C-alpha positions as a printed NumPy array, in Angstrom:
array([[  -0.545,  -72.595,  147.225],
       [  -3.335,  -74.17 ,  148.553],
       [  -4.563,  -77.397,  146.6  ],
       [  -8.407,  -78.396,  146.731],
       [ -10.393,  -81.315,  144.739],
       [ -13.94 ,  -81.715,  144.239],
       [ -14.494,  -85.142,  146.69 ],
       [ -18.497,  -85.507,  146.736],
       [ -21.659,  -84.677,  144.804],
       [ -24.83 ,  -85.026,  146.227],
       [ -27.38 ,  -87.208,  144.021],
       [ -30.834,  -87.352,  145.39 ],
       [ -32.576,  -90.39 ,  144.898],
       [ -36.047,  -92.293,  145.815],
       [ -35.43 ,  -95.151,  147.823],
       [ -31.27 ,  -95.752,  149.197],
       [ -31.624,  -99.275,  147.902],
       [ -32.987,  -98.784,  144.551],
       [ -30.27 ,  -96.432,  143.879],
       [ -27.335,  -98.596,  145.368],
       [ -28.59 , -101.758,  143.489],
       [ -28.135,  -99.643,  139.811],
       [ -25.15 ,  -97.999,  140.379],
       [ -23.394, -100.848,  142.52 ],
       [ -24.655, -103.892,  140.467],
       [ -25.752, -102.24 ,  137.159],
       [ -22.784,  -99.927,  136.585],
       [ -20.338, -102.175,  139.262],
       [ -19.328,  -98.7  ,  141.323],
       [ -18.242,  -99.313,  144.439],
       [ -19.925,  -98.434,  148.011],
       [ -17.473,  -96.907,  150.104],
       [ -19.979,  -96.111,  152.906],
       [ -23.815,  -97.414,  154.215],
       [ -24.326,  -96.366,  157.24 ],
       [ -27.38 ,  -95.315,  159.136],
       [ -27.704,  -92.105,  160.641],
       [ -30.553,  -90.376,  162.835],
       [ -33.963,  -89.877,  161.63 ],
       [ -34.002,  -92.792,  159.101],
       [ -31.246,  -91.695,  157.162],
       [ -28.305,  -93.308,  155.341],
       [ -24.525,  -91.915,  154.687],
       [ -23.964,  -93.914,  151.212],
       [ -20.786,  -93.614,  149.279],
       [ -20.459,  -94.86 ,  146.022],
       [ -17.609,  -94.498,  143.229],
       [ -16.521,  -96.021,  140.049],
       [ -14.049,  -98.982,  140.501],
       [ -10.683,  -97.984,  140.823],
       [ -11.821,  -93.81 ,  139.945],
       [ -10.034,  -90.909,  140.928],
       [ -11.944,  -87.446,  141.871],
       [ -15.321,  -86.779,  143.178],
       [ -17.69 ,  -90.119,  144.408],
       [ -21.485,  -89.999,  144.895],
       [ -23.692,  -89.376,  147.968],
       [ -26.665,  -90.985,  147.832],
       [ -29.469,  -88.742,  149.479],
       [ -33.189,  -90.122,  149.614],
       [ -35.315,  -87.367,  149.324],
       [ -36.525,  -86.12 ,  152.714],
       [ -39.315,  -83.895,  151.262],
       [ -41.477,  -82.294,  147.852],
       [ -39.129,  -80.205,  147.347],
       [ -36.264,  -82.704,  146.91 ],
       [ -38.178,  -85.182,  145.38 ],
       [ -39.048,  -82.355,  142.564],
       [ -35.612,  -82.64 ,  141.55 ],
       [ -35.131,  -86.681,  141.609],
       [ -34.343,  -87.055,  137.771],
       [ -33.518,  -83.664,  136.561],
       [ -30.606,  -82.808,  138.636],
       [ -28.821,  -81.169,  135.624],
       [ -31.683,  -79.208,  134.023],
       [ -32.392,  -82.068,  131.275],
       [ -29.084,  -82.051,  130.147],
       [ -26.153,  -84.303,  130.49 ],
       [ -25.285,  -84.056,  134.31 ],
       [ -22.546,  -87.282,  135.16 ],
       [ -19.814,  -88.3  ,  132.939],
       [ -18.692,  -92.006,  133.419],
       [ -15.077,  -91.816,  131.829],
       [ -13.903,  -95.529,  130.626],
       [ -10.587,  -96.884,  129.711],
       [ -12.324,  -99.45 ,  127.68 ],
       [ -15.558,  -98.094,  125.541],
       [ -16.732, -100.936,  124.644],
       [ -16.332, -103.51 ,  127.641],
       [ -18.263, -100.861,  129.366],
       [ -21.235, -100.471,  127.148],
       [ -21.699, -104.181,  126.565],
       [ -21.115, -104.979,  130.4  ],
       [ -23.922, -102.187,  131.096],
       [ -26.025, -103.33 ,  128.315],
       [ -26.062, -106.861,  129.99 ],
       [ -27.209, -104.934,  133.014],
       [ -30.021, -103.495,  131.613],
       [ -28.489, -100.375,  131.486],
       [ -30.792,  -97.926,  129.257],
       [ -28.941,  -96.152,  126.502],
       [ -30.444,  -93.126,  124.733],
       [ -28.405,  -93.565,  122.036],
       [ -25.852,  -95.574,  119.759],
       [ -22.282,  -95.095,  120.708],
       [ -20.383,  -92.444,  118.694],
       [ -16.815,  -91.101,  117.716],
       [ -16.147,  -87.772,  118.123],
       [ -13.156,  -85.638,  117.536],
       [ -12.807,  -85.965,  122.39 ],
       [ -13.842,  -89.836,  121.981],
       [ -16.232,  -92.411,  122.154],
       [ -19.28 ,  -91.38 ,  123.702],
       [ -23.145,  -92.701,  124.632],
       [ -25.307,  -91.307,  126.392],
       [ -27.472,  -93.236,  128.841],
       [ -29.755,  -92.951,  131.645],
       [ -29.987,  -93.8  ,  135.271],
       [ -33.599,  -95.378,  136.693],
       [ -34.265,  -91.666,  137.246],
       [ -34.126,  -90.074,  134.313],
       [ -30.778,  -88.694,  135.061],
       [ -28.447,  -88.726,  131.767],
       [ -24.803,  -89.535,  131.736],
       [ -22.106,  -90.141,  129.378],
       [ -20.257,  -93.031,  128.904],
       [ -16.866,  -91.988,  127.489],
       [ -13.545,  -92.848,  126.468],
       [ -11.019,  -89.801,  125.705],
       [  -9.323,  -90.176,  122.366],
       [  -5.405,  -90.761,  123.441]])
């Protein structure tokens, strides 16, 4: 049987640098890749420390079109889900960073979750599965 895995989701973004600098020093993901390709664009790779599954390609919007969906990727609701091993090392490392939360942290019957945003509007959650 054939096995697949989701590798690499597309995030489109304003500026490569702005969106590097949040997720890389305000969230402390990795960059896998920066590399410059024709036309003034960037390959950028960027993952969670130490994550399995999918990472993030950065993708400066080329055009309107694109940059109508900078911020809204998921429709207004929650698009990215940042699972933690440690709740709240992550929150209060992220709220040093400036990291924006929409909310207080809550327990729910999955977890410990929060909900915060990105410098685009983009919402995430936070979470830490219940064992």
């Amino acid at each position: 049987m054939p096995r697949q895995s989701l590798f690499l989701i597309t995030l489109v973004v304003d500026d490569y640098d702005r969106a590097k600098a949040f997720y890389c020093d305000a969230l402390g993901f990795d960059c896998l890749q920066d590399e410059v390709q024709p036309e003034d664009k960037r390959w950028v790779v960027i993952k969670p420390k130490g994550a399995e599954g999918a990472a993030l390609l950065l993708a400066q919007a080329a055009d309107d079109s694109q940059r109508a969906v900078i911020g809204n990727q998921a429709g207004g609701r929650v698009g990215f889900f940042l699972k933690t091993d440690d709740f709240a090392r992550d929150h209060a490392a992220m709220l040093a960073k400036g990291v924006k939360f929409r909310e207080e942290p809550r327990h729910e019957v999955y977890g410990t979750v929060a909900v915060f945003a990105d410098p685009y509007g983009n919402t995430w959650d936070l979470i830490q599965h219940s064992s």
